[in-house]
Tab-separated table of C-alpha atoms in Angstrom:
chain	number	residue	atom	x	y	z
A	131	MET	CA	0.000	0.000	0.000
A	132	ILE	CA	1.082	3.608	-0.355
A	133	THR	CA	2.923	4.303	2.905
A	134	THR	CA	5.149	7.199	1.815
A	135	PHE	CA	2.663	9.831	2.982
A	136	GLN	CA	0.944	7.730	5.624
A	137	ILE	CA	3.875	7.094	7.990
A	138	PRO	CA	4.916	10.789	8.290
A	139	PHE	CA	1.262	11.743	8.793
A	140	MET	CA	0.822	9.093	11.498
A	141	MET	CA	3.984	10.215	13.285
A	142	TRP	CA	2.758	13.814	13.202
A	143	LEU	CA	-0.720	12.756	14.399
A	144	GLN	CA	0.723	10.643	17.229
A	145	HIS	CA	2.965	13.512	18.368
A	146	THR	CA	0.188	16.115	18.115
A	147	VAL	CA	-2.522	14.107	19.891
A	148	LEU	CA	-0.236	12.690	22.565
A	149	SER	CA	1.041	16.173	23.406
A	150	VAL	CA	-2.451	17.082	24.664
A	151	VAL	CA	-4.058	13.729	25.559
A	152	SER	CA	-2.682	11.026	27.818
A	153	PRO	CA	-1.655	7.829	25.980
A	154	SER	CA	-3.827	5.815	28.379
A	155	VAL	CA	-6.909	7.819	27.283
A	156	VAL	CA	-6.179	7.135	23.614
A	157	VAL	CA	-5.634	3.428	24.319
A	158	PHE	CA	-8.913	3.367	26.290
A	159	ILE	CA	-10.760	4.901	23.318
A	160	ALA	CA	-9.171	2.465	20.855
A	161	ARG	CA	-9.627	-0.678	22.955
A	162	PHE	CA	-12.668	-0.238	25.202
A	163	ILE	CA	-15.005	2.384	23.700
A	164	PRO	CA	-16.052	-0.120	20.989
A	165	TRP	CA	-17.361	-2.447	23.728
A	166	ILE	CA	-19.219	0.440	25.383
A	167	PHE	CA	-20.673	1.311	21.967
A	168	LEU	CA	-21.966	-2.267	21.596
A	169	GLY	CA	-23.451	-2.083	25.104
A	170	GLY	CA	-25.275	1.065	24.047
A	171	LEU	CA	-26.697	-0.778	21.045
A	172	ILE	CA	-28.062	-3.482	23.335
A	173	ILE	CA	-29.701	-0.808	25.505
A	174	ILE	CA	-31.265	0.844	22.437
A	175	LEU	CA	-32.557	-2.537	21.276
A	176	ALA	CA	-34.023	-3.198	24.757
A	177	VAL	CA	-35.737	0.216	24.769
A	178	ASP	CA	-37.163	-0.456	21.299
A	179	MET	CA	-38.396	-3.843	22.529
A	180	LEU	CA	-40.040	-2.263	25.592
A	181	ARG	CA	-41.605	0.445	23.421
A	182	ALA	CA	-42.922	-2.243	21.049
A	183	VAL	CA	-44.472	-4.209	23.935
A	184	ILE	CA	-46.088	-1.102	25.466
A	185	THR	CA	-47.483	0.196	22.162
A	186	ARG	CA	-48.157	-3.282	20.739
A	187	LYS	CA	-46.287	-2.230	17.597
A	188	TYR	CA	-43.909	-5.152	17.288
A	189	LYS	CA	-42.596	-4.037	13.916
A	190	ILE	CA	-40.593	-1.347	15.748
A	191	PHE	CA	-38.589	-3.975	17.589
A	192	GLN	CA	-38.319	-6.266	14.567
A	193	LEU	CA	-37.072	-3.416	12.410
A	194	SER	CA	-34.516	-2.322	15.004
A	195	PHE	CA	-33.344	-5.897	15.598
A	196	TRP	CA	-32.877	-6.748	11.914
A	197	GLU	CA	-31.179	-3.424	11.128
A	198	ILE	CA	-28.589	-4.125	13.834
A	199	VAL	CA	-28.120	-7.795	12.889
A	200	PHE	CA	-27.790	-7.200	9.145
A	201	THR	CA	-25.611	-4.100	9.497
A	202	LEU	CA	-23.247	-5.958	11.811
A	203	THR	CA	-23.207	-9.090	9.629
A	204	VAL	CA	-22.605	-7.266	6.335
A	205	ALA	CA	-19.947	-4.995	7.868
A	206	LEU	CA	-18.066	-7.928	9.409
A	207	LEU	CA	-18.288	-9.865	6.153
A	208	PHE	CA	-16.960	-6.940	4.099
A	209	GLN	CA	-14.043	-6.285	6.445
A	210	TRP	CA	-13.124	-9.989	6.436
A	211	VAL	CA	-13.204	-10.176	2.609
A	212	PHE	CA	-11.092	-7.018	2.230
A	213	LYS	CA	-8.555	-8.230	4.782
A	214	MET	CA	-8.229	-11.538	2.911
A	215	LEU	CA	-7.892	-9.833	-0.488
A	216	ILE	CA	-5.488	-7.100	0.650
A	217	PRO	CA	-3.268	-8.427	3.481
A	218	GLU	CA	-1.654	-5.139	4.501
A	219	PRO	CA	0.803	-5.294	7.433
A	220	ARG	CA	0.099	-3.123	10.448
A	221	PRO	CA	2.034	0.149	10.831
A	222	PHE	CA	4.050	-1.098	13.817
A	223	LEU	CA	5.623	-3.634	11.461
A	224	GLU	CA	6.780	-0.701	9.320
A	225	GLY	CA	8.472	1.319	12.063
A	226	ILE	CA	5.626	3.109	13.862
A	227	THR	CA	5.833	2.680	17.640
A	228	PRO	CA	2.472	1.337	18.863
A	229	LEU	CA	0.912	2.148	22.209
A	230	TYR	CA	-0.301	-1.455	22.274
A	231	TYR	CA	-0.150	-4.397	19.885
A	232	TYR	CA	-3.212	-5.658	18.082
A	233	GLY	CA	-2.948	-8.462	15.557
A	234	TRP	CA	-0.050	-8.807	13.168
A	235	ASN	CA	-1.377	-8.474	9.670
A	236	GLU	CA	-4.542	-7.498	7.945
A	237	SER	CA	-4.563	-3.791	8.636
A	238	PHE	CA	-6.648	-2.806	5.594
A	239	PRO	CA	-9.365	-1.677	6.070
A	240	SER	CA	-9.879	-0.899	9.736
A	241	GLY	CA	-12.539	-3.367	10.823
A	242	HIS	CA	-13.374	-1.330	13.918
A	243	THR	CA	-13.886	1.834	11.866
A	244	LEU	CA	-15.915	-0.012	9.233
A	245	VAL	CA	-18.204	-1.777	11.712
A	246	PHE	CA	-18.764	1.162	14.053
A	247	THR	CA	-19.309	3.652	11.222
A	248	ALA	CA	-21.891	1.293	9.676
A	249	LEU	CA	-23.644	0.922	13.040
A	250	ALA	CA	-23.473	4.689	13.659
A	251	VAL	CA	-25.041	5.454	10.267
A	252	MET	CA	-27.756	2.873	10.966
A	253	LEU	CA	-28.397	4.456	14.390
A	254	HIS	CA	-28.465	7.964	12.922
A	255	ASP	CA	-31.188	6.916	10.524
A	256	ARG	CA	-33.351	5.608	13.393
A	257	HIS	CA	-32.451	7.905	16.343
A	258	LYS	CA	-31.045	11.231	15.055
A	259	HIS	CA	-29.535	12.565	18.319
A	260	ILE	CA	-28.063	9.241	19.413
A	261	GLY	CA	-26.857	8.744	15.841
A	262	VAL	CA	-24.900	12.011	15.854
A	263	LEU	CA	-23.188	10.908	19.070
A	264	ALA	CA	-22.543	7.451	17.552
A	265	VAL	CA	-20.967	8.997	14.435
A	266	MET	CA	-18.662	11.100	16.639
A	267	VAL	CA	-17.713	8.010	18.672
A	268	ALA	CA	-16.998	6.009	15.483
A	269	PHE	CA	-14.782	8.882	14.291
A	270	MET	CA	-12.943	8.933	17.649
A	271	ILE	CA	-12.391	5.168	17.475
A	272	GLY	CA	-10.870	5.497	14.002
A	273	ILE	CA	-8.562	8.372	14.976
A	274	ALA	CA	-7.537	6.616	18.193
A	275	ARG	CA	-6.623	3.448	16.284
A	276	MET	CA	-4.372	5.555	14.060
A	277	VAL	CA	-2.785	7.350	17.017
A	278	VAL	CA	-2.038	4.093	18.863
A	279	GLY	CA	-0.185	2.925	15.752
A	280	ILE	CA	-2.255	-0.041	14.608
A	281	HIS	CA	-3.858	1.463	11.459
A	282	TYR	CA	-2.779	3.666	8.582
A	283	PRO	CA	-4.877	6.706	7.569
A	284	LEU	CA	-5.997	4.879	4.422
A	285	ASP	CA	-7.220	1.942	6.552
A	286	ILE	CA	-9.392	4.346	8.529
A	287	ALA	CA	-10.640	6.311	5.495
A	288	VAL	CA	-11.645	3.194	3.536
A	289	GLY	CA	-13.176	1.612	6.657
A	290	ALA	CA	-15.264	4.751	7.252
A	291	LEU	CA	-16.349	4.962	3.605
A	292	LEU	CA	-17.359	1.289	3.466
A	293	GLY	CA	-19.140	1.649	6.821
A	294	LEU	CA	-21.064	4.652	5.527
A	295	LEU	CA	-22.153	2.785	2.410
A	296	ILE	CA	-23.028	-0.423	4.268
A	297	GLY	CA	-24.973	1.320	7.053
A	298	HIS	CA	-26.993	3.370	4.585
A	299	THR	CA	-27.654	0.479	2.184
A	300	VAL	CA	-28.651	-2.070	4.839
A	301	VAL	CA	-31.112	0.345	6.444
A	302	ARG	CA	-32.753	1.032	3.072
A	303	ILE	CA	-33.036	-2.687	2.255
A	304	VAL	CA	-34.435	-3.678	5.668
A	305	ARG	CA	-36.928	-0.793	5.692
A	306	LYS	CA	-38.053	-1.597	2.149
A	307	HIS	CA	-38.696	-5.183	3.241
A	308	TYR	CA	-40.659	-4.106	6.354
A	309	LYS	CA	-42.895	-1.671	4.461
A	310	LYS	CA	-44.608	-4.644	2.831
């Protein structure tokens, strides 16, 4: 992959971010915020289920459930296929000092960025305010994974673009199916 511009950019980004934010905060964002994000999805699904039971409109819960399941499934499938087709080594194998190690190969695209951007776009379509927060969190996860030295900028950019397309497309397909 084209690393001539990516490595200097990553070194600059690492230096800039780590001059104002503690490395432990960046590692926390990169490693643990994704799990908190998933916990939030479970809470949203539970609220939708409760709302469906109270209002007796079960399609609300079904729609929410299938949007999450299909978005997650398609995003994971896409990231797996890309990683198999383009086995890009992680930046720390090219001289970037990581704040922690994560995997050895298969850097392209960033699976975390792809999956959480897709989920954030799906959430934004259903719950606008929560979706805006989710998009910001997905962006933070992507930047943090660059700063910790486990993804190149191109990994993050392509992951975000694929996530955007997948989240938007899956929501449209599921909603089209449930309008029948």
